[in-house]
């Protein structure tokens, strides 16, 4: 029986993987989830691309991309995801060896490799306040028949983030919007609401709720669980909770995973929900771990779809929250204890572990610390070498166009 993708809200037709990825959000406003999880207990260890191909094959059975799955995995997942020992029972899963030095490269590259093999021409529009836009730009750059528009707030991103958004030529266009992130999001929404332009451009989104970004992330959990061998818990710095949801899906497929720990910064809707059973989205607050500044994590809809009963959820999932002062302290402590330099996001996972040293744990390192040098370097008192792939991007010229915060300006600029 093939596996389709259904909406969490149950009011939209089921689609194949490819169609659900092209669609983005389901028409009833829900998120796509698999209709069932295949049993992957017997899956063989191998390279990340090999494990991904084995794990994802049942989801591609009958899909138009089925014959391409191996090529997609090799194309997208061509960088290492090392599992480094911190102590006898603690490891670090480094997901930051891709082109933009954060785990979002995995999902973005997989989605780009899929779209490059589907109906084109396509136009991808994304609003970004940081990491996502760089990963999307890098993943789609040079893909035939796909134009990409990245909208970011002119004043709202760090110098290194800006460089990763604006260094592209050819099919990737970066727009510095005279406004804030919410203006960028409003413009993208308005573009999708303009039916004529949407159809003419074949507009598609690539935001973090896209199933084509989420599902492949289950592959590195499978890869790491198999490599680790002793049924670890994964400790995952979480914002929109997509990364942790992918880990829950890997576990649902029978991989040897004990528990999932979602570590938050000072934005605490998830830990509060697990503590008192009351789901209370709220406005986000700014923290040092800014890619996790999410007050209403959209992927909780998928997590709650998997575990509708809070008691069942609590058996598998744990959550914690770490404030900025503790993030700083744990970066220093991780350096002293384990000899590693962590980014502020990963420091929230270290915070959980340093208080609970029992059992096997894999801490998930979501970004390279050199992306957050202004926070990390003063704490450790030395400068961090920039990974070569990142240094290469940072050395390129800024090719962005500055536009007013209105749809017409975007439409003129994109032609
Ligand atoms: C996006 C991001 C996160 C949060 O991941 P979610 O899937 O949104 O929970 C954590 N760390 C870094 C570095 C990120 O870029």
Coordinates of C-alpha atoms and ligand atoms in Angstrom, one line a residue:
X1 CA 0.0 0.0 0.0
X2 CA 1.5 3.4 -1.0
X3 CA 1.9 6.1 1.6
X4 CA 0.1 9.3 0.8
X5 CA 0.2 12.7 2.6
X6 CA -2.9 14.0 4.4
X7 CA -3.6 17.3 6.1
X8 CA -3.5 17.5 9.9
X9 CA -6.9 19.2 9.6
X10 CA -8.4 16.4 7.6
X11 CA -10.3 18.6 5.1
X12 CA -8.0 18.3 2.1
X13 CA -7.4 15.6 -0.4
X14 CA -4.4 13.2 0.1
X15 CA -1.5 13.9 -2.1
X16 CA 1.7 12.1 -3.2
X17 CA 5.0 13.4 -1.7
X18 CA 5.8 15.5 -4.8
X19 CA 2.4 17.1 -5.0
X20 CA 2.4 17.8 -1.2
X21 CA 5.8 19.4 -1.5
X22 CA 4.8 21.6 -4.4
X23 CA 1.6 22.6 -2.5
X24 CA 3.4 23.7 0.7
X25 CA 0.5 24.4 3.1
X26 CA -2.6 22.2 2.6
X27 CA -5.7 24.0 1.2
X28 CA -7.5 23.6 4.5
X29 CA -4.7 25.4 6.3
X30 CA -3.3 22.2 7.8
X31 CA 0.2 20.6 7.4
X32 CA 0.9 17.5 5.4
X33 CA 1.8 14.4 7.4
X34 CA 2.3 10.8 6.2
X35 CA -0.8 8.6 6.2
X36 CA 1.3 5.9 8.0
X37 CA 4.9 5.2 9.0
X38 CA 6.6 2.2 7.5
X39 CA 8.7 -0.1 9.6
X40 CA 12.4 0.8 9.2
X41 CA 13.6 -1.4 12.1
X42 CA 15.7 -3.6 9.8
X43 CA 17.3 -0.7 7.8
X44 CA 21.0 -1.1 7.2
X45 CA 23.6 1.5 8.3
X46 CA 25.5 3.4 5.5
X47 CA 26.3 6.9 4.3
X48 CA 23.7 9.6 5.0
X49 CA 22.6 9.5 1.4
X50 CA 22.3 5.7 1.5
X51 CA 20.3 5.7 4.7
X52 CA 18.1 8.5 3.4
X53 CA 17.3 6.5 0.3
X54 CA 16.4 3.3 2.3
X55 CA 14.4 5.2 4.8
X56 CA 12.5 7.4 2.3
X57 CA 11.8 4.7 -0.4
X58 CA 8.4 3.7 1.0
X59 CA 7.2 7.4 0.9
X60 CA 8.3 7.6 -2.8
X61 CA 6.7 4.4 -3.9
X62 CA 4.3 5.3 -6.8
X63 CA 5.4 9.0 -6.7
X64 CA 6.6 10.5 -10.0
X65 CA 10.0 11.0 -8.3
X66 CA 10.4 7.3 -7.3
X67 CA 13.0 6.6 -10.0
X68 CA 15.0 9.7 -9.0
X69 CA 15.1 9.1 -5.2
X70 CA 18.7 7.8 -5.2
X71 CA 19.9 10.6 -7.3
X72 CA 18.1 13.2 -5.2
X73 CA 19.7 11.8 -2.0
X74 CA 23.2 11.8 -3.5
X75 CA 22.6 15.3 -5.0
X76 CA 21.3 16.9 -1.7
X77 CA 23.0 15.0 1.1
X78 CA 26.6 15.3 -0.1
X79 CA 28.2 16.6 3.2
X80 CA 29.2 14.8 6.4
X81 CA 27.1 14.6 9.6
X82 CA 29.7 13.5 12.1
X83 CA 28.8 12.1 15.5
X84 CA 31.5 13.3 17.8
X85 CA 32.1 11.9 21.3
X86 CA 31.9 14.4 24.1
X87 CA 32.2 11.8 27.0
X88 CA 31.5 8.1 27.4
X89 CA 27.7 8.6 27.1
X90 CA 27.3 11.9 25.3
X91 CA 27.7 12.6 21.6
X92 CA 27.3 15.7 19.4
X93 CA 25.6 15.3 16.1
X94 CA 27.1 18.0 13.9
X95 CA 24.6 19.1 11.3
X96 CA 26.5 22.2 10.3
X97 CA 28.9 21.0 7.6
X98 CA 26.6 22.0 4.7
X99 CA 27.1 25.1 2.5
X100 CA 25.5 27.6 4.9
X101 CA 26.7 25.9 8.1
X102 CA 23.3 25.1 9.6
X103 CA 21.1 22.1 9.6
X104 CA 18.6 23.8 7.4
X105 CA 20.9 23.0 4.4
X106 CA 19.6 19.4 4.6
X107 CA 15.9 20.1 4.1
X108 CA 16.6 23.0 1.7
X109 CA 18.9 20.9 -0.5
X110 CA 16.5 18.0 -0.6
X111 CA 13.6 20.2 -1.6
X112 CA 15.7 21.8 -4.3
X113 CA 16.8 18.5 -5.7
X114 CA 13.2 17.4 -5.8
X115 CA 11.9 20.6 -7.5
X116 CA 14.7 20.5 -10.0
X117 CA 13.2 17.2 -11.2
X118 CA 9.5 18.3 -11.2
X119 CA 7.4 20.6 -13.5
X120 CA 9.2 23.8 -14.2
X121 CA 9.5 26.8 -14.7
X122 CA 8.8 27.6 -11.0
X123 CA 9.3 30.7 -8.9
X124 CA 10.1 30.2 -5.2
X125 CA 9.4 33.1 -2.9
X126 CA 10.6 33.2 0.7
X127 CA 10.6 35.8 3.5
X128 CA 13.4 35.3 5.9
X129 CA 14.8 36.9 9.0
X130 CA 18.0 34.8 9.0
X131 CA 19.1 31.2 8.4
X132 CA 16.4 29.9 6.2
X133 CA 16.9 32.3 3.3
X134 CA 20.6 31.5 3.0
X135 CA 20.0 27.8 3.0
X136 CA 17.3 28.2 0.3
X137 CA 19.4 30.5 -1.8
X138 CA 22.4 28.2 -1.7
X139 CA 20.3 25.1 -2.4
X140 CA 18.4 26.5 -5.4
X141 CA 21.2 28.5 -6.9
X142 CA 22.0 27.4 -10.5
X143 CA 18.9 25.1 -10.8
X144 CA 17.5 25.3 -14.3
X145 CA 14.0 26.7 -14.7
X146 CA 13.7 27.8 -11.1
X147 CA 13.8 31.5 -10.1
X148 CA 14.1 32.4 -6.4
X149 CA 13.1 35.6 -4.7
X150 CA 14.4 36.1 -1.1
X151 CA 12.9 38.9 0.9
X152 CA 14.6 40.2 4.0
X153 CA 14.3 43.3 6.2
X154 CA 16.9 45.8 5.2
X155 CA 18.0 46.5 8.8
X156 CA 17.0 43.2 10.4
X157 CA 19.8 40.7 9.7
X158 CA 23.4 40.4 10.9
X159 CA 26.3 41.2 8.5
X160 CA 27.1 37.5 8.0
X161 CA 23.5 36.5 7.5
X162 CA 23.1 39.3 5.0
X163 CA 26.2 38.1 3.1
X164 CA 24.7 34.6 2.8
X165 CA 21.5 36.1 1.3
X166 CA 22.9 38.6 -1.0
X167 CA 26.0 36.9 -2.6
X168 CA 24.1 35.1 -5.3
X169 CA 23.8 35.8 -9.0
X170 CA 21.8 34.1 -11.8
X171 CA 18.5 32.7 -10.7
X172 CA 18.6 33.8 -7.1
X173 CA 17.4 37.4 -6.3
X174 CA 17.8 38.9 -2.9
X175 CA 15.5 41.8 -2.0
X176 CA 16.3 44.1 0.9
X177 CA 12.9 45.3 1.9
X178 CA 12.5 48.8 3.4
X179 CA 10.6 47.4 6.4
X180 CA 10.6 44.7 9.0
X181 CA 10.2 40.9 8.7
X182 CA 6.4 41.1 9.0
X183 CA 6.4 43.4 5.9
X184 CA 8.4 40.7 4.0
X185 CA 5.9 38.0 5.1
X186 CA 2.9 40.2 4.2
X187 CA 4.4 40.8 0.7
X188 CA 4.9 37.0 0.1
X189 CA 1.3 36.4 1.2
X190 CA 0.0 39.1 -1.1
X191 CA 2.0 37.6 -4.0
X192 CA 0.3 34.2 -3.4
X193 CA -3.1 35.9 -3.2
X194 CA -2.6 37.6 -6.6
X195 CA -4.0 34.7 -8.6
X196 CA -3.0 36.0 -12.0
X197 CA 0.7 36.6 -11.0
X198 CA 0.8 33.4 -9.0
X199 CA -0.3 31.4 -12.0
X200 CA 2.0 33.2 -14.5
X201 CA 5.0 32.7 -12.3
X202 CA 4.0 29.2 -11.0
X203 CA 4.7 30.5 -7.5
X204 CA 5.7 27.9 -4.9
X205 CA 6.9 28.4 -1.3
X206 CA 9.8 26.7 0.4
X207 CA 9.1 27.6 4.0
X208 CA 9.8 25.4 7.0
X209 CA 6.4 23.8 7.1
X210 CA 7.0 22.2 3.6
X211 CA 6.9 18.4 3.9
X212 CA 9.8 18.3 1.4
X213 CA 12.1 19.9 3.9
X214 CA 10.8 18.1 7.0
X215 CA 10.7 14.4 6.0
X216 CA 14.4 14.1 4.8
X217 CA 15.5 15.4 8.2
X218 CA 14.4 12.0 9.6
X219 CA 17.3 10.5 7.7
X220 CA 20.1 12.0 9.9
X221 CA 18.3 10.7 13.0
X222 CA 18.2 7.3 11.5
X223 CA 21.8 7.5 10.4
X224 CA 23.0 8.7 13.9
X225 CA 20.8 6.2 15.8
X226 CA 22.3 3.3 13.7
X227 CA 25.8 4.6 14.1
X228 CA 25.4 5.1 17.9
X229 CA 24.0 1.7 18.5
X230 CA 22.9 2.1 22.1
X231 CA 19.4 3.6 21.8
X232 CA 20.2 7.3 22.6
X233 CA 17.9 10.1 23.4
X234 CA 18.2 13.1 21.0
X235 CA 18.4 16.5 22.6
X236 CA 17.2 19.0 20.0
X237 CA 17.4 22.8 20.0
X238 CA 13.9 23.7 18.9
X239 CA 12.0 26.7 17.6
X240 CA 9.4 25.9 15.1
X241 CA 9.9 22.2 16.2
X242 CA 10.4 20.8 12.7
X243 CA 13.7 19.3 13.5
X244 CA 12.3 17.6 16.6
X245 CA 9.2 16.4 14.6
X246 CA 11.5 14.7 12.1
X247 CA 13.2 12.9 15.0
X248 CA 9.8 11.7 16.3
X249 CA 9.0 10.4 12.8
X250 CA 12.2 8.5 12.7
X251 CA 11.3 7.0 16.1
X252 CA 7.8 6.2 14.9
X253 CA 9.5 4.1 12.1
X254 CA 11.1 1.9 14.7
X255 CA 14.6 3.3 14.8
X256 CA 16.4 2.8 18.1
X257 CA 15.7 6.2 19.7
X258 CA 14.8 6.5 23.4
X259 CA 13.4 9.9 24.0
X260 CA 13.2 13.3 22.2
X261 CA 14.1 16.3 24.2
X262 CA 13.0 19.7 22.8
X263 CA 15.3 22.4 24.3
X264 CA 13.9 25.9 23.9
X265 CA 15.4 29.4 24.6
X266 CA 13.3 31.9 26.7
X267 CA 10.4 31.3 24.3
X268 CA 8.6 28.5 26.2
X269 CA 5.2 27.5 24.7
X270 CA 6.4 23.9 24.3
X271 CA 7.9 23.3 27.8
X272 CA 4.9 25.0 29.4
X273 CA 2.5 22.8 27.3
X274 CA 4.3 19.7 28.4
X275 CA 4.2 20.8 32.0
X276 CA 0.5 21.9 32.3
X277 CA -1.2 20.5 29.2
X278 CA -2.4 23.9 28.1
X279 CA -1.4 25.1 24.5
X280 CA -0.7 28.8 24.7
X281 CA 1.0 30.4 21.7
X282 CA 2.4 33.8 22.4
X283 CA 4.4 36.6 20.9
X284 CA 8.1 35.7 20.5
X285 CA 10.8 37.3 22.5
X286 CA 14.3 38.1 21.1
X287 CA 17.1 35.9 22.5
X288 CA 20.8 35.0 21.7
X289 CA 19.5 31.8 20.0
X290 CA 17.5 33.9 17.4
X291 CA 16.7 31.1 15.0
X292 CA 14.6 29.6 17.9
X293 CA 12.7 32.9 18.6
X294 CA 9.3 31.3 17.9
X295 CA 6.2 32.0 20.1
X296 CA 3.8 29.9 18.0
X297 CA 5.7 26.8 16.7
X298 CA 3.7 25.7 13.7
X299 CA 5.1 22.1 13.6
X300 CA 3.5 21.4 17.0
X301 CA 0.4 20.7 14.9
X302 CA 2.2 17.8 13.4
X303 CA 3.5 16.6 16.8
X304 CA 0.1 16.7 18.4
X305 CA -1.3 14.9 15.4
X306 CA 1.1 12.1 16.1
X307 CA 0.4 12.1 19.9
X308 CA -3.1 13.5 20.4
X309 CA -3.0 12.5 24.1
X310 CA -0.7 14.5 26.2
X311 CA 0.1 11.5 28.4
X312 CA 1.4 9.6 25.4
X313 CA 3.4 12.6 24.3
X314 CA 5.0 13.0 27.7
X315 CA 6.2 9.4 27.6
X316 CA 8.3 10.2 24.6
X317 CA 9.0 13.9 24.6
X318 CA 10.6 16.1 27.2
X319 CA 11.2 19.9 27.0
X320 CA 13.3 22.5 28.7
X321 CA 13.9 26.2 28.4
X322 CA 17.2 28.1 28.8
X323 CA 17.5 31.9 29.3
X324 CA 20.3 34.0 27.7
X325 CA 22.5 34.2 30.8
X326 CA 22.5 30.4 31.0
X327 CA 23.2 30.1 27.3
X328 CA 26.3 32.2 27.8
X329 CA 27.4 30.1 30.9
X330 CA 26.8 26.8 29.1
X331 CA 28.9 27.9 26.1
X332 CA 31.8 28.4 28.5
X333 CA 31.1 25.2 30.5
X334 CA 30.8 23.1 27.4
X335 CA 34.2 24.4 26.3
X336 CA 35.8 23.5 29.7
X337 CA 34.0 20.2 30.1
X338 CA 34.0 18.8 26.6
X339 CA 36.5 20.9 24.7
X340 CA 33.9 22.0 22.1
X341 CA 32.6 25.4 21.1
X342 CA 28.9 25.5 20.6
X343 CA 26.6 28.0 19.0
X344 CA 23.9 29.7 21.2
X345 CA 21.2 27.3 19.9
X346 CA 23.2 24.2 20.7
X347 CA 24.0 25.6 24.1
X348 CA 20.4 25.0 25.1
X349 CA 20.9 21.2 24.5
X350 CA 24.1 21.3 26.5
X351 CA 22.2 23.1 29.3
X352 CA 19.7 20.1 29.5
X353 CA 22.5 17.5 29.4
X354 CA 24.8 19.1 32.0
X355 CA 22.0 18.9 34.5
X356 CA 21.1 15.3 33.6
X357 CA 24.2 13.3 32.8
X358 CA 22.5 9.8 32.9
X359 CA 21.6 7.6 30.0
X360 CA 22.9 7.8 26.4
X361 CA 22.3 11.2 24.8
X362 CA 23.0 12.8 21.4
X363 CA 23.1 16.6 21.5
X364 CA 22.1 18.0 18.1
X365 CA 24.4 20.8 16.9
X366 CA 22.2 22.9 14.7
X367 CA 24.6 25.6 13.5
X368 CA 28.4 26.3 13.4
X369 CA 29.5 28.6 16.2
X370 CA 31.3 30.9 13.7
X371 CA 27.9 32.0 12.4
X372 CA 27.3 33.6 15.9
X373 CA 30.8 35.0 16.4
X374 CA 29.7 38.2 18.1
X375 CA 28.1 36.1 20.9
X376 CA 30.5 33.2 21.2
X377 CA 34.0 34.8 20.7
X378 CA 33.9 37.2 23.7
X379 CA 32.8 34.3 25.9
X380 CA 35.6 32.0 25.0
X381 CA 38.2 34.7 24.5
X382 CA 39.4 33.7 21.1
X383 CA 38.4 34.1 17.5
X384 CA 36.7 31.2 15.7
X385 CA 38.0 30.0 12.3
X386 CA 35.2 30.4 9.7
X387 CA 34.5 27.1 7.9
X388 CA 35.8 27.3 4.3
X389 CA 32.4 27.0 2.7
X390 CA 31.1 29.9 4.7
X391 CA 34.2 32.0 4.2
X392 CA 33.8 31.6 0.4
X393 CA 30.3 33.0 0.5
X394 CA 31.3 35.9 2.8
X395 CA 33.9 37.0 0.4
X396 CA 31.5 37.6 -2.5
X397 CA 30.0 41.0 -3.5
X398 CA 26.5 42.1 -2.3
X399 CA 24.1 41.7 -5.3
X400 CA 20.8 42.6 -3.5
X401 CA 18.2 45.1 -4.7
X402 CA 16.6 47.4 -2.2
X403 CA 12.8 47.7 -2.7
X404 CA 9.8 49.3 -1.0
X405 CA 7.6 47.2 1.2
X406 CA 4.8 46.6 -1.3
X407 CA 3.9 43.9 -3.7
X408 CA 4.1 46.1 -6.8
X409 CA 7.7 46.8 -6.0
X410 CA 8.5 43.1 -5.8
X411 CA 6.5 42.3 -9.0
X412 CA 8.4 45.0 -10.9
X413 CA 11.8 43.8 -9.6
X414 CA 11.1 40.1 -10.4
X415 CA 9.7 41.0 -13.9
Ligands
LIG1 C1 15.9 26.9 12.5 C2 16.9 26.6 13.6 C3 16.6 26.0 14.8 C4 15.2 25.6 15.2 O1 14.8 24.5 14.4 P1 13.2 24.1 14.3 O2 13.1 23.0 13.3 O3 12.5 25.4 13.8 O4 12.8 23.8 15.7 C5 17.6 25.7 15.8 N1 18.9 26.1 15.5 C6 19.2 26.7 14.4 C7 20.7 27.1 14.2 C8 18.3 27.0 13.4 O5 18.7 27.6 12.2

